[in-house]
Coordinates of C-alpha atoms and ligand atoms in Angstrom, one line a residue:
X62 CA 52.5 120.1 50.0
X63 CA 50.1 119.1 47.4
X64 CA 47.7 116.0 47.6
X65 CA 46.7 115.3 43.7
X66 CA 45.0 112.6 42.1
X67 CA 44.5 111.5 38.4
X68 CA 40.5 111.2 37.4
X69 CA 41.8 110.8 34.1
X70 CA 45.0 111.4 31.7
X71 CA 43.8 115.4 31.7
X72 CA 41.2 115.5 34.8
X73 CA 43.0 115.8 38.4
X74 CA 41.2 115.7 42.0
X75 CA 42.2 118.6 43.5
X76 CA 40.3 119.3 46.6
X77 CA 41.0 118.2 50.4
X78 CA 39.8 116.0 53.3
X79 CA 38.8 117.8 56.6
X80 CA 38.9 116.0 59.9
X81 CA 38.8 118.9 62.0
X82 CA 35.5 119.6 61.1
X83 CA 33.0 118.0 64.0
X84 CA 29.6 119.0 62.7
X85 CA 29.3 119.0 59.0
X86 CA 26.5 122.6 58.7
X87 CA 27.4 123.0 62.1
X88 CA 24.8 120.2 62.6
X89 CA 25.7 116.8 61.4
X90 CA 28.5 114.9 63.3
X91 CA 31.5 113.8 61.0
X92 CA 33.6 111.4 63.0
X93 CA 35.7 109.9 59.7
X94 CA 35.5 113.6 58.8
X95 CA 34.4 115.0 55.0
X96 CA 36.6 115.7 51.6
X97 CA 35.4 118.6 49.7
X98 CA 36.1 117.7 45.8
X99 CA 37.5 120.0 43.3
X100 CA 38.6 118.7 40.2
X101 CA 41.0 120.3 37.2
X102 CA 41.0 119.7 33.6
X103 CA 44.0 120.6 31.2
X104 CA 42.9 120.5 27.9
X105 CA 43.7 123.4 25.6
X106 CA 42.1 125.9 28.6
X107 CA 42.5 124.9 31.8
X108 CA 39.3 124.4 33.9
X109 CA 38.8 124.4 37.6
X110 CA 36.0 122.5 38.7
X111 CA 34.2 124.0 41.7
X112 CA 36.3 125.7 45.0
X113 CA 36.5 124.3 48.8
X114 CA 35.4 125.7 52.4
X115 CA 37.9 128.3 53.1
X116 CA 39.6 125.8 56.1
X117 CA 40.5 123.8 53.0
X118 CA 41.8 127.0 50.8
X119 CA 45.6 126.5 51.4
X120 CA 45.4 122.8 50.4
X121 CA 43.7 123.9 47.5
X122 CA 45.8 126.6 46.1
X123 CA 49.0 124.5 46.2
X124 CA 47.3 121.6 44.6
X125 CA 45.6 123.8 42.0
X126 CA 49.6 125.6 41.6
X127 CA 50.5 121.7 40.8
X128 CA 48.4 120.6 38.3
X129 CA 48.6 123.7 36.4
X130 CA 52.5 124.1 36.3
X131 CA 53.1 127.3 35.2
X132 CA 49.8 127.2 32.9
X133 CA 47.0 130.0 33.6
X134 CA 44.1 129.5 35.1
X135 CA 41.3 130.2 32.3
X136 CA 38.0 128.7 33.6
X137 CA 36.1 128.4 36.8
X138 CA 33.1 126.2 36.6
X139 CA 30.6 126.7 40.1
X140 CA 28.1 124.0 40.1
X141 CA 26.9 124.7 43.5
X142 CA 27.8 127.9 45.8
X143 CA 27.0 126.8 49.0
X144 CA 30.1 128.2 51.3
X145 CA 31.5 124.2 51.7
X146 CA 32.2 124.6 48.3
X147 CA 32.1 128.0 47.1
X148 CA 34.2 130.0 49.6
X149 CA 37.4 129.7 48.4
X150 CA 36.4 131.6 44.9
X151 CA 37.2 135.0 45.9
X152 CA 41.0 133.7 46.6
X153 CA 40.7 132.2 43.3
X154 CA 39.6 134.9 41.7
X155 CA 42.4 137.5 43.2
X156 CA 45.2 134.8 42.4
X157 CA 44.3 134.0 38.9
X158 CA 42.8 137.5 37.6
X159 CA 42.5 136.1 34.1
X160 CA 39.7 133.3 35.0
X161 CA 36.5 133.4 33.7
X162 CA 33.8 132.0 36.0
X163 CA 31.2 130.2 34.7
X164 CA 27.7 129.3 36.5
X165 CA 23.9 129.5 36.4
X166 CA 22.2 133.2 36.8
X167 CA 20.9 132.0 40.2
X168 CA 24.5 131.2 41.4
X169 CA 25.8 134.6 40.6
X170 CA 23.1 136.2 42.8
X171 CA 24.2 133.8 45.4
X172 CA 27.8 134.9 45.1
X173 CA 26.9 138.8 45.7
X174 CA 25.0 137.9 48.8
X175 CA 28.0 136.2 50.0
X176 CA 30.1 139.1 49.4
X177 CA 32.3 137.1 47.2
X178 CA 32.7 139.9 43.9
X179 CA 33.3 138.4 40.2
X180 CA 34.7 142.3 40.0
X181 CA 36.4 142.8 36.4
X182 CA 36.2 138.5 35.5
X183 CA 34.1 137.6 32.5
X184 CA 31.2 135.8 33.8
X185 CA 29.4 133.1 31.3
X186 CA 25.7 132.1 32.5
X187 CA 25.0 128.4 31.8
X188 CA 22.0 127.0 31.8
X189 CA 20.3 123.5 31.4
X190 CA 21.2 122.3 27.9
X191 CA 24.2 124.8 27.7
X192 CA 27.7 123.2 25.8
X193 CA 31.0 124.9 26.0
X194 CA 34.3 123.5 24.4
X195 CA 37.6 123.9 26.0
X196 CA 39.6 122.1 23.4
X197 CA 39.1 118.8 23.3
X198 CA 36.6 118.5 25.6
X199 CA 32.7 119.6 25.4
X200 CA 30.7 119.9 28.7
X201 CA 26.6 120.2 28.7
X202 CA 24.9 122.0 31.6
X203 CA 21.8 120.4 33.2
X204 CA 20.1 122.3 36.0
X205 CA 19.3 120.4 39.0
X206 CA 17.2 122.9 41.2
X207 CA 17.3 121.9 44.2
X208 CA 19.8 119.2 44.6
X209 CA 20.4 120.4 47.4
X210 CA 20.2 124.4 46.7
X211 CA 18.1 126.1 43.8
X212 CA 21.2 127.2 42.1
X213 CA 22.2 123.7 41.5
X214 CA 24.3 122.7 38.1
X215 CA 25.6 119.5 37.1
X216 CA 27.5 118.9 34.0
X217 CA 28.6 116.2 31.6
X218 CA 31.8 116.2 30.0
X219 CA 31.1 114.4 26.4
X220 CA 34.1 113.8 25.8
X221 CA 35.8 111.9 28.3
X222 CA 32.0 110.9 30.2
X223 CA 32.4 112.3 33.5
X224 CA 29.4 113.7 35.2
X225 CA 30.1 116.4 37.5
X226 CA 27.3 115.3 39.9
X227 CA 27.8 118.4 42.5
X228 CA 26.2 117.2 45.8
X229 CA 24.6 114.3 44.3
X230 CA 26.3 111.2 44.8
X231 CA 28.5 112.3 47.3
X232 CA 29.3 110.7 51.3
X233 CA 30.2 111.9 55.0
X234 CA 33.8 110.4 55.3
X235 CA 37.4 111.7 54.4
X236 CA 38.7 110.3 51.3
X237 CA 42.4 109.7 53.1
X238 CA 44.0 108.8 49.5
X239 CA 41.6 106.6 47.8
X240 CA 39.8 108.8 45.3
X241 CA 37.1 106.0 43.6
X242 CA 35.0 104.0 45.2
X243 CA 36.5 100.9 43.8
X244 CA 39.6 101.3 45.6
X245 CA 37.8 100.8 49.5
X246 CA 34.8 98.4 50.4
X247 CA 32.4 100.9 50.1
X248 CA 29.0 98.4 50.8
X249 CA 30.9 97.6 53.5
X250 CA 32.5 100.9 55.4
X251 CA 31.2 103.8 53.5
X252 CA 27.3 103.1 52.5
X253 CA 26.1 104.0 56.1
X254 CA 28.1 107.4 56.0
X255 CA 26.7 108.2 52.4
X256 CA 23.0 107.4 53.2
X257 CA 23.6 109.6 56.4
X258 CA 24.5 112.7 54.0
X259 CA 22.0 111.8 51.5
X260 CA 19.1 111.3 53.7
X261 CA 20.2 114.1 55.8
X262 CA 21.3 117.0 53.2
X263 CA 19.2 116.1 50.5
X264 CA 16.3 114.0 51.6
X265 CA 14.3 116.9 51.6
X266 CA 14.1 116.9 47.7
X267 CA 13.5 113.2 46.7
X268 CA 11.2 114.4 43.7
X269 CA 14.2 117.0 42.8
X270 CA 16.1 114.3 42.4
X271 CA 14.4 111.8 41.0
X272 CA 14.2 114.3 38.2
X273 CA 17.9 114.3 37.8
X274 CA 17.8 110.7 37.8
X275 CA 15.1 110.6 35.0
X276 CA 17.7 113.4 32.9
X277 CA 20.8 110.9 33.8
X278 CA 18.8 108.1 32.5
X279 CA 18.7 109.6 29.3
X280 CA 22.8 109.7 29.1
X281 CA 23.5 106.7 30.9
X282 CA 25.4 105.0 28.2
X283 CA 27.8 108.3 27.9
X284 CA 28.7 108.4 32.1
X285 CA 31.7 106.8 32.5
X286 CA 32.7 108.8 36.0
X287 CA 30.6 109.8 38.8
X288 CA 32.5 113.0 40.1
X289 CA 31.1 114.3 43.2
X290 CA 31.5 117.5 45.3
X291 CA 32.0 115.2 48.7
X292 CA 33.4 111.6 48.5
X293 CA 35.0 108.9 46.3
X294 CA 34.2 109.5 42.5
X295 CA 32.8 106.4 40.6
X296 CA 34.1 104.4 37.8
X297 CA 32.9 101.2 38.2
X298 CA 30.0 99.5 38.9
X299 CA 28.0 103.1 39.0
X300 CA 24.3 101.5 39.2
X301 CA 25.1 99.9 42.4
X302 CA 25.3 103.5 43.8
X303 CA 22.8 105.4 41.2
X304 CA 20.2 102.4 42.5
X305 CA 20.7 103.4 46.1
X306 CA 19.6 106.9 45.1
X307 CA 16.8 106.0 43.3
X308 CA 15.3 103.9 46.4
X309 CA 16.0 106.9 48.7
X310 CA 14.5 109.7 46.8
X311 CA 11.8 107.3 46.2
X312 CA 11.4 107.1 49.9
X313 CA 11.6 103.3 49.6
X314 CA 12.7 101.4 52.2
X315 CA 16.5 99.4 51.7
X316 CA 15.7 96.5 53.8
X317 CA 12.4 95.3 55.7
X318 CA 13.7 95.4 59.3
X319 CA 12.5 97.6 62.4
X320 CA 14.1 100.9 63.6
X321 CA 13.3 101.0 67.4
X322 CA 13.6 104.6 68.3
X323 CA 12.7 105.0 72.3
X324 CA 13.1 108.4 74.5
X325 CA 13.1 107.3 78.3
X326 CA 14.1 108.7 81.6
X327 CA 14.5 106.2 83.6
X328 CA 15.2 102.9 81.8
X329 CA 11.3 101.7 82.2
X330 CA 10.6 102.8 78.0
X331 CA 14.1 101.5 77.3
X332 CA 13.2 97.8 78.7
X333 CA 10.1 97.9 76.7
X334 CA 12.2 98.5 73.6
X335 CA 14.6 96.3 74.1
X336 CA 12.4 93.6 75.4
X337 CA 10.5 94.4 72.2
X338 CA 13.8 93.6 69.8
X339 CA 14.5 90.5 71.7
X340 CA 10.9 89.6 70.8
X341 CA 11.3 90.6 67.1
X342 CA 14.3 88.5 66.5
X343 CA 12.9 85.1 67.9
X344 CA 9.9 86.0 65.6
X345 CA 12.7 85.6 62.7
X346 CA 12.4 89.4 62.1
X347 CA 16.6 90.7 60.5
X348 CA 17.3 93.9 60.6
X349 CA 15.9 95.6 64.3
X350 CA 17.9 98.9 65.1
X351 CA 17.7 99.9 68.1
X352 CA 18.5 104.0 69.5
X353 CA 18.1 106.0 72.3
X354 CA 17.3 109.2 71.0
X355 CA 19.1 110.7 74.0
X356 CA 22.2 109.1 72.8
X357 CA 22.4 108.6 69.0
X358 CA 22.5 111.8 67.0
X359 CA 19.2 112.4 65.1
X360 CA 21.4 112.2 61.7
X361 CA 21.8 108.4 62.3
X362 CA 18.1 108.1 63.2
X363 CA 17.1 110.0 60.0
X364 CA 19.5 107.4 58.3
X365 CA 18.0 104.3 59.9
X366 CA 14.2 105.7 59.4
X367 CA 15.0 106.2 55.4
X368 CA 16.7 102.5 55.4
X369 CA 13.9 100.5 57.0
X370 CA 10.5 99.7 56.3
X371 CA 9.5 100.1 60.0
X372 CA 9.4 102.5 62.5
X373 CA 8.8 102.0 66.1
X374 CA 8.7 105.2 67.7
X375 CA 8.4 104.6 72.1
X376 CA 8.3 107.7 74.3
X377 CA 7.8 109.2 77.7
X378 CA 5.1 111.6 78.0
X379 CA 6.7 115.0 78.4
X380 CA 5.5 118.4 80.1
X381 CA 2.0 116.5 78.7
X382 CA 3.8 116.1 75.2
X383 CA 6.0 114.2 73.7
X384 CA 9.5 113.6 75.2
X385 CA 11.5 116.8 73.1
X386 CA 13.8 115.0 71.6
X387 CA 11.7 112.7 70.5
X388 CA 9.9 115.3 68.7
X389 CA 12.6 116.5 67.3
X390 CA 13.3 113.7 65.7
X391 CA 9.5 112.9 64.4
X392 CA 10.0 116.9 63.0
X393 CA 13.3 115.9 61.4
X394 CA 11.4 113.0 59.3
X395 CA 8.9 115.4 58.7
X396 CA 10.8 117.9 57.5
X397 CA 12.9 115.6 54.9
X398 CA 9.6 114.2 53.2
X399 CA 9.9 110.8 54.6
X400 CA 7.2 108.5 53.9
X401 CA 5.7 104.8 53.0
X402 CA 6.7 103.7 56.2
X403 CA 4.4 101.5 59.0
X404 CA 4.8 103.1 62.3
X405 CA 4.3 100.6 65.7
X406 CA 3.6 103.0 69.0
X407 CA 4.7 102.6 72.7
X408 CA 3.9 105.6 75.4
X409 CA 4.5 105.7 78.7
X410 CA 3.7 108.1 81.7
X411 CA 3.1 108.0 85.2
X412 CA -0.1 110.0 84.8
X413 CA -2.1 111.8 81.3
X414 CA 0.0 109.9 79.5
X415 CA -0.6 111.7 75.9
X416 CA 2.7 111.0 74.0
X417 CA 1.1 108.3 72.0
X418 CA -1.4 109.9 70.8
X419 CA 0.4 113.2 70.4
X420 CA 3.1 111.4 67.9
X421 CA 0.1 109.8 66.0
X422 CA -1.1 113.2 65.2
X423 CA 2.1 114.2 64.0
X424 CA 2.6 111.0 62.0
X425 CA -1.0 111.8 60.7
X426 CA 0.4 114.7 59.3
X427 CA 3.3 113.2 56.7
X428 CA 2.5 111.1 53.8
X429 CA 1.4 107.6 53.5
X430 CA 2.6 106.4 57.1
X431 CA 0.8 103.8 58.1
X432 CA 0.7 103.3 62.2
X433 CA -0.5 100.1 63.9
X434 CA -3.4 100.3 65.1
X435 CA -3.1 98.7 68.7
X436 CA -0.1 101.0 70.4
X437 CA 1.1 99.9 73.6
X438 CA 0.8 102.1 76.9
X439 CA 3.3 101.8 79.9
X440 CA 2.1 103.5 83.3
X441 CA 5.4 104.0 84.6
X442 CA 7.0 100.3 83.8
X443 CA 6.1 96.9 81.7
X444 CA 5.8 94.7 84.9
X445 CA 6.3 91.3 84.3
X446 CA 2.9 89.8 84.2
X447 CA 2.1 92.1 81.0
X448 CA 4.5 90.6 78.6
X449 CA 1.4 88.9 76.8
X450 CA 1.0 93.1 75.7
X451 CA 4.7 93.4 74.4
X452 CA 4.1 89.5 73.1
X453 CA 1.0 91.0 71.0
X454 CA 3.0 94.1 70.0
X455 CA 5.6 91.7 68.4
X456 CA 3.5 89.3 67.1
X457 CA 1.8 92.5 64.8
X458 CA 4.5 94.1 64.0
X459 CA 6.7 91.1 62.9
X460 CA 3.8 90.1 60.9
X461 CA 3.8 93.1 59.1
X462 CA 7.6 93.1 58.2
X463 CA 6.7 89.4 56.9
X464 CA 4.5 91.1 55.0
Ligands
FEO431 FE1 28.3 120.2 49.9 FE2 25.1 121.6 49.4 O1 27.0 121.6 49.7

């Protein structure tokens, strides 16, 4: 059966939500699952808007068979050819033998090494600045390298102003019937799902994207639809989302608040952490997160680190290192770029306890992180008669989110 929405009067959603999906790159959990996005334009040629991951394939055959009623397929656009979006084009391809596939150079390449053959279809290589007409509609090409694979296109249809954004823009989270943003509370039940994918799939390339931004800028006035690859498509009230974007790929914190991130084994790190929230709020310090590491996936963490301006980071010492998965997570922040952040310490150990000084190094590694300078050691457990330490922790680190 087919699941179809109208963008416009001549532009249809076409693509599908998947909630049997539990780890989104085999990596990321996806508990309100994921939509993949393909979208259809009938003008005078008919244009098919990127593909789906093959699970999805089915759903989007017989929505594609729907929209087009009998009409051929002529184009297929591929902004991005990462498999979640670009494995279904070899069914596509086979079913409509008449479409031409359009797509950068770099994209085409990608498409031979994933075995998927363009065979005896016209291929048309776009690049940034590119315009093609398909009757009453003109798209321009801009190349966003990088966002999130080098291949990356996005694409701008002049005529009716939507920007086909690829994986920019997009959000974790099955769409479950309401295409645009407007139609859910999306500050309210879809922001923290969308910074997780952003932050997560392309925090990595914050400069990458800020150059998108700065080309976006330019044509501000002419986007009237956000269309994304994953996630409700925007018609209203776009700079709430293109804002959130810019603070992210800026590395900018969201909100001053603390993200207390502890690894412990036997609950003695965890009461320090918690003890340290407890002392945070009656300083009149909003927004303190606190995770286990253990227990919240290092997606949320990453999420939390890029929101807030403050990072306490409290760990066991490990084998003499730092506790693993607390080192996986300082690696995960490392390996997405993230930065400007002040950094408050806590180690424990029962003996050589070198996790503090371990993660400082680490920290001392990634750009402009700033780390308290008095950390606070455990040996073994906070007994009571130290809370004057924790007090002095909280009192500096509270100050600093006062600013
Ligand atoms: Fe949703 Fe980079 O693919």
């Amino acid at each position: 059966m087919y699941n179809v929405r109208k963008v416009t009067e001549d532009l249809f959603w076409v693509g599908a939500n998947d909630h049997r999906l539990h780890l989104f790159e085999n990596i990321h959990p996806i508990p309100r699952g994921v939509s993949y996005n393909a979208y259809v334009l009938t003008d005078e040629q008919t244009v098919l808007f990127d593909t789906v991951d093959w699970s999805a394939c089915r759903q989007l055959l017989e929505n594609l068979d729907h929209v087009l009623a009998g009409r051929p397929l002529d184009y297929l656009v591929i902004h991005h050819m990462e498999p979640d979006h670009g494995a279904s084009i070899q069914e596509i391809l086979l079913r409509y033998p008449q479409v031409k596939v359009i797509s950068s150079a770099k994209a085409f390449t990608m498409m031979k090494q994933f075995g998927f053959s363009t065979g005896d279809h016209e291929c048309v290589e776009v690049k940034e600045g590119s315009t093609l007409s398909f009757g009453k509609h003109s798209l321009t090409f801009l190349s966003a390298p990088m966002v999130h694979w080098p291949e990356v296109l996005v694409s701008l249809d002049t005529t009716n102003g939507a920007l086909f954004s690829a994986d920019a823009f997009g959000s974790f989270g099955a769409l479950d019937g309401a295409l645009f943003a407007d139609e859910v509370n999306f500050d309210r039940d879809w922001i923290d799902d969308a910074r997780r994918y952003y932050t997560n799939i392309v925090g990595k390339y914050g400069p990458q994207v800020q150059a998108l931004l700065k080309k976006a800028s330019g044509l501000l006035d002419q986007i009237k639809f956000i269309c994304p690859l994953h996630g409700p498509v925007w018609r209203e009230n776009l700079s709430y989302f293109v804002e959130k974007h810019d603070l992210w790929s800026r590395y900018e914190p969201e909100d001053r608040g603390v993200l207390i991130a502890y690894a412990s084994m036997y609950g003695n790190t965890e009461e320090a952490a918690q003890g340290l929230a407890t002392r945070l709020y009656e300083r009149g310090v909003k927004n303190v997160v606190v995770h286990d590491v253990s227990n919240s996936h290092v997606s949320y963490l990453i999420a939390d680190a890029f929101r807030l301006s403050h990072i306490v980071l409290a760990s066991v010492t490990y084998n003499l290192g730092i506790y693993p998965v607390m080192h996986n997570f300082i690696s995960d922040m490392k390996a997405l770029n993230l930065q400007n952040r002040t950094v408050g310490l806590i180690e424990n150990g029962t003996w050589a306890i070198k996790s503090g000084e371990l993660m400082q190094k680490e920290l001392e590694g990634m750009k402009n992180m700033t780390v308290l300078p008095d950390k606070l050691t455990l040996t073994s457990s906070l007994p009571a008669e130290r809370a004057c330490d924790l007090d002095a922790f909280a009192d500096a680190l509270a100050a600093s989110v006062k600013g």
